[in-house]
Amino acid sequence: MQNARDYLQLCCLTAAGLMLSAPNAEQTDLINKLTEQNLDASSLAASFENLFCLPGSAKYVPIYEHVLTSAKEINGRFEFDSRISAEASQAIEAEFDKRGFGWHKFVKDMPTVGGTMVADHEGLILLFIAALAQTAYPTEETRRFVAGRLPAIECLEIVLRGIPDPYACALATTINEARTAIVNYFQLS
């Protein structure tokens, strides 16, 4: 169980790190290994900006659970019906608060939505799941909460796989590993 928990935490922390801020040198090395390319930090930072910070970008992906769960796949492309809003993420924020997860400390470099931090950012959710795994054996309530996060996590992985960008591909791979580790650790299959 310890190894499964350690692996889950490593996978969740890696994927979350790639979603919450532009890649650092260590993350750039990881992306280069995953993509078998030699990309520089500035091009990866530009990819991060296009993917997560610039809604007008052709590669933009809204990585908020309430938007991802409303996504519709039409002819191999995803359309997102929901607007990003802090109000829509209040249930996640309440869960974070209930369990003492200080999510605000992780959002220093995270993009804002209309100047507001939105709690149901998938990077924050993966950090929270990693923190949940640190506690004693997961309760049924914890399993239900985690299981409820999986559809948006899987949607994000699928969306990113469809974007012809090395950063998106590497992130999709790390999300897949995290999702698999979550399912195995919390026995959700």
Coordinates of C-alpha atoms in Angstrom, one line a residue:
M1 CA 0.0 0.0 0.0
Q2 CA 2.9 2.4 0.8
N3 CA 4.4 2.0 -2.7
A4 CA 1.0 2.6 -4.3
R5 CA 0.5 5.7 -2.3
D6 CA 4.0 7.0 -3.1
Y7 CA 3.4 6.4 -6.8
L8 CA 0.0 8.1 -6.7
Q9 CA 1.5 11.1 -5.0
L10 CA 4.4 11.3 -7.4
C11 CA 2.1 11.1 -10.4
C12 CA -0.4 13.6 -9.1
L13 CA 2.3 16.1 -8.0
T14 CA 4.0 15.8 -11.4
A15 CA 0.8 16.4 -13.4
A16 CA -0.3 19.2 -11.1
G17 CA 3.0 20.9 -11.3
L18 CA 2.7 21.0 -15.1
M19 CA -0.7 22.6 -14.8
L20 CA -0.2 25.2 -12.2
S21 CA 2.8 27.1 -13.6
A22 CA 5.1 27.2 -16.6
P23 CA 7.7 24.4 -16.5
N24 CA 10.9 24.8 -14.5
A25 CA 14.2 23.2 -15.6
E26 CA 13.4 19.8 -14.0
Q27 CA 10.0 19.7 -15.6
T28 CA 11.6 20.8 -19.0
D29 CA 13.9 17.7 -18.7
L30 CA 10.9 15.5 -17.9
I31 CA 8.9 16.8 -20.9
N32 CA 12.0 16.3 -23.2
K33 CA 12.2 12.7 -22.0
L34 CA 8.5 12.0 -22.4
T35 CA 8.4 13.5 -25.9
E36 CA 11.9 12.4 -27.0
Q37 CA 12.6 16.0 -28.1
N38 CA 15.0 18.7 -27.1
L39 CA 12.7 21.6 -26.2
D40 CA 13.8 24.8 -24.5
A41 CA 12.1 26.3 -21.5
S42 CA 10.9 29.3 -23.3
S43 CA 9.0 27.3 -26.0
L44 CA 7.4 25.2 -23.2
A45 CA 6.5 28.3 -21.3
A46 CA 4.8 29.6 -24.5
S47 CA 2.9 26.3 -24.8
F48 CA 1.8 26.6 -21.2
E49 CA 0.5 30.1 -21.8
N50 CA -1.3 29.0 -25.0
L51 CA -2.9 26.0 -23.3
F52 CA -4.0 27.5 -20.0
C53 CA -3.7 31.3 -19.9
L54 CA -4.9 32.6 -23.3
P55 CA -8.6 31.9 -24.0
G56 CA -8.2 33.3 -27.5
S57 CA -5.5 30.7 -28.3
A58 CA -6.4 27.9 -30.7
K59 CA -4.9 25.5 -28.2
Y60 CA -6.6 26.9 -25.1
V61 CA -8.0 24.3 -22.7
P62 CA -10.2 25.4 -19.7
I63 CA -8.8 23.1 -17.0
Y64 CA -11.6 23.6 -14.6
E65 CA -13.7 20.6 -13.5
H66 CA -17.1 22.4 -14.0
V67 CA -16.1 23.2 -17.6
L68 CA -14.6 19.8 -18.4
T69 CA -17.6 17.9 -17.1
S70 CA -19.9 19.8 -19.5
A71 CA -17.7 19.3 -22.5
K72 CA -19.2 17.7 -25.6
E73 CA -17.2 15.9 -28.2
I74 CA -18.4 16.7 -31.7
N75 CA -16.6 15.3 -34.7
G76 CA -13.4 14.6 -32.7
R77 CA -13.3 18.1 -31.2
F78 CA -14.4 19.2 -27.8
E79 CA -16.8 22.1 -27.2
F80 CA -17.0 23.6 -23.8
D81 CA -20.5 25.0 -22.9
S82 CA -19.9 26.3 -19.4
R83 CA -18.2 29.6 -18.7
I84 CA -15.5 29.5 -16.1
S85 CA -16.8 30.9 -12.8
A86 CA -15.7 30.8 -9.2
E87 CA -19.3 30.1 -8.2
A88 CA -19.4 26.8 -10.1
S89 CA -16.4 25.6 -8.2
Q90 CA -17.8 26.3 -4.7
A91 CA -18.5 22.6 -3.9
I92 CA -14.8 21.8 -4.5
E93 CA -13.7 24.8 -2.5
A94 CA -16.0 23.7 0.4
E95 CA -14.4 20.2 0.3
F96 CA -10.9 21.7 0.4
D97 CA -11.9 23.9 3.4
K98 CA -13.6 21.0 5.2
R99 CA -10.5 18.9 5.0
G100 CA -8.1 21.8 5.8
F101 CA -6.5 21.9 2.3
G102 CA -4.9 25.4 2.0
W103 CA -5.2 25.6 -1.8
H104 CA -4.5 29.3 -2.0
K105 CA -0.8 28.7 -1.3
F106 CA -0.5 26.8 -4.5
V107 CA -1.9 29.4 -6.8
K108 CA 0.9 32.1 -6.9
D109 CA 1.6 31.6 -10.6
M110 CA -1.8 30.1 -11.6
P111 CA -3.9 32.0 -14.1
T112 CA -6.9 33.7 -12.7
V113 CA -10.5 33.9 -14.1
G114 CA -11.5 37.6 -14.1
G115 CA -9.0 38.2 -11.3
T116 CA -10.5 35.4 -9.2
M117 CA -8.8 32.1 -8.3
V118 CA -11.1 29.1 -9.2
A119 CA -10.7 26.2 -6.8
D120 CA -11.8 23.4 -9.2
H121 CA -8.6 23.8 -11.3
E122 CA -7.5 20.2 -12.2
G123 CA -4.0 20.9 -10.9
L124 CA -5.4 21.8 -7.5
I125 CA -7.6 18.7 -7.5
L126 CA -4.7 16.5 -8.2
L127 CA -2.7 18.1 -5.3
F128 CA -5.7 17.5 -3.1
I129 CA -6.0 13.9 -4.1
A130 CA -2.3 13.4 -3.3
A131 CA -2.9 15.0 0.1
L132 CA -5.9 12.7 0.7
A133 CA -3.7 9.7 0.0
Q134 CA -1.4 10.8 2.9
T135 CA -4.1 10.2 5.4
A136 CA -5.1 6.9 6.9
Y137 CA -6.8 4.3 4.7
P138 CA -9.4 6.1 2.5
T139 CA -13.0 6.2 3.7
E140 CA -16.0 5.5 1.5
E141 CA -16.7 9.2 1.5
T142 CA -13.2 9.9 0.3
R143 CA -13.5 7.3 -2.4
R144 CA -16.8 8.8 -3.6
F145 CA -15.3 12.3 -3.7
V146 CA -12.2 11.0 -5.7
A147 CA -14.4 8.9 -8.1
G148 CA -16.4 12.1 -8.8
R149 CA -13.3 13.8 -10.0
L150 CA -12.2 11.1 -12.5
P151 CA -14.6 12.1 -15.4
A152 CA -13.1 15.6 -15.7
I153 CA -9.5 14.3 -15.3
E154 CA -10.1 11.8 -18.1
C155 CA -11.7 14.4 -20.3
L156 CA -8.7 16.7 -19.8
E157 CA -6.3 13.8 -20.8
I158 CA -8.3 13.1 -23.9
V159 CA -8.5 16.8 -24.9
L160 CA -4.7 17.3 -24.4
R161 CA -3.9 14.2 -26.4
G162 CA -5.7 15.8 -29.4
I163 CA -3.6 18.9 -29.4
P164 CA -0.5 18.7 -31.6
D165 CA 1.9 20.2 -29.0
P166 CA 4.7 18.4 -27.1
Y167 CA 3.7 20.1 -23.8
A168 CA 0.1 18.9 -24.2
C169 CA 1.3 15.4 -25.1
A170 CA 3.6 15.2 -22.1
L171 CA 0.9 16.5 -19.7
A172 CA -1.6 14.0 -21.1
T173 CA 0.8 11.2 -20.4
T174 CA 1.4 12.4 -16.8
I175 CA -2.4 12.7 -16.3
N176 CA -2.9 9.2 -17.6
E177 CA -0.4 7.9 -15.1
A178 CA -2.0 9.9 -12.3
R179 CA -5.5 8.7 -13.2
T180 CA -4.4 5.1 -13.3
A181 CA -2.6 5.4 -9.9
I182 CA -5.7 7.1 -8.4
V183 CA -8.0 4.3 -9.6
N184 CA -5.6 1.6 -8.3
Y185 CA -4.9 3.3 -4.9
F186 CA -8.5 4.2 -4.1
Q187 CA -9.8 0.9 -5.6
L188 CA -12.2 2.6 -7.9
S189 CA -12.3 0.1 -10.8

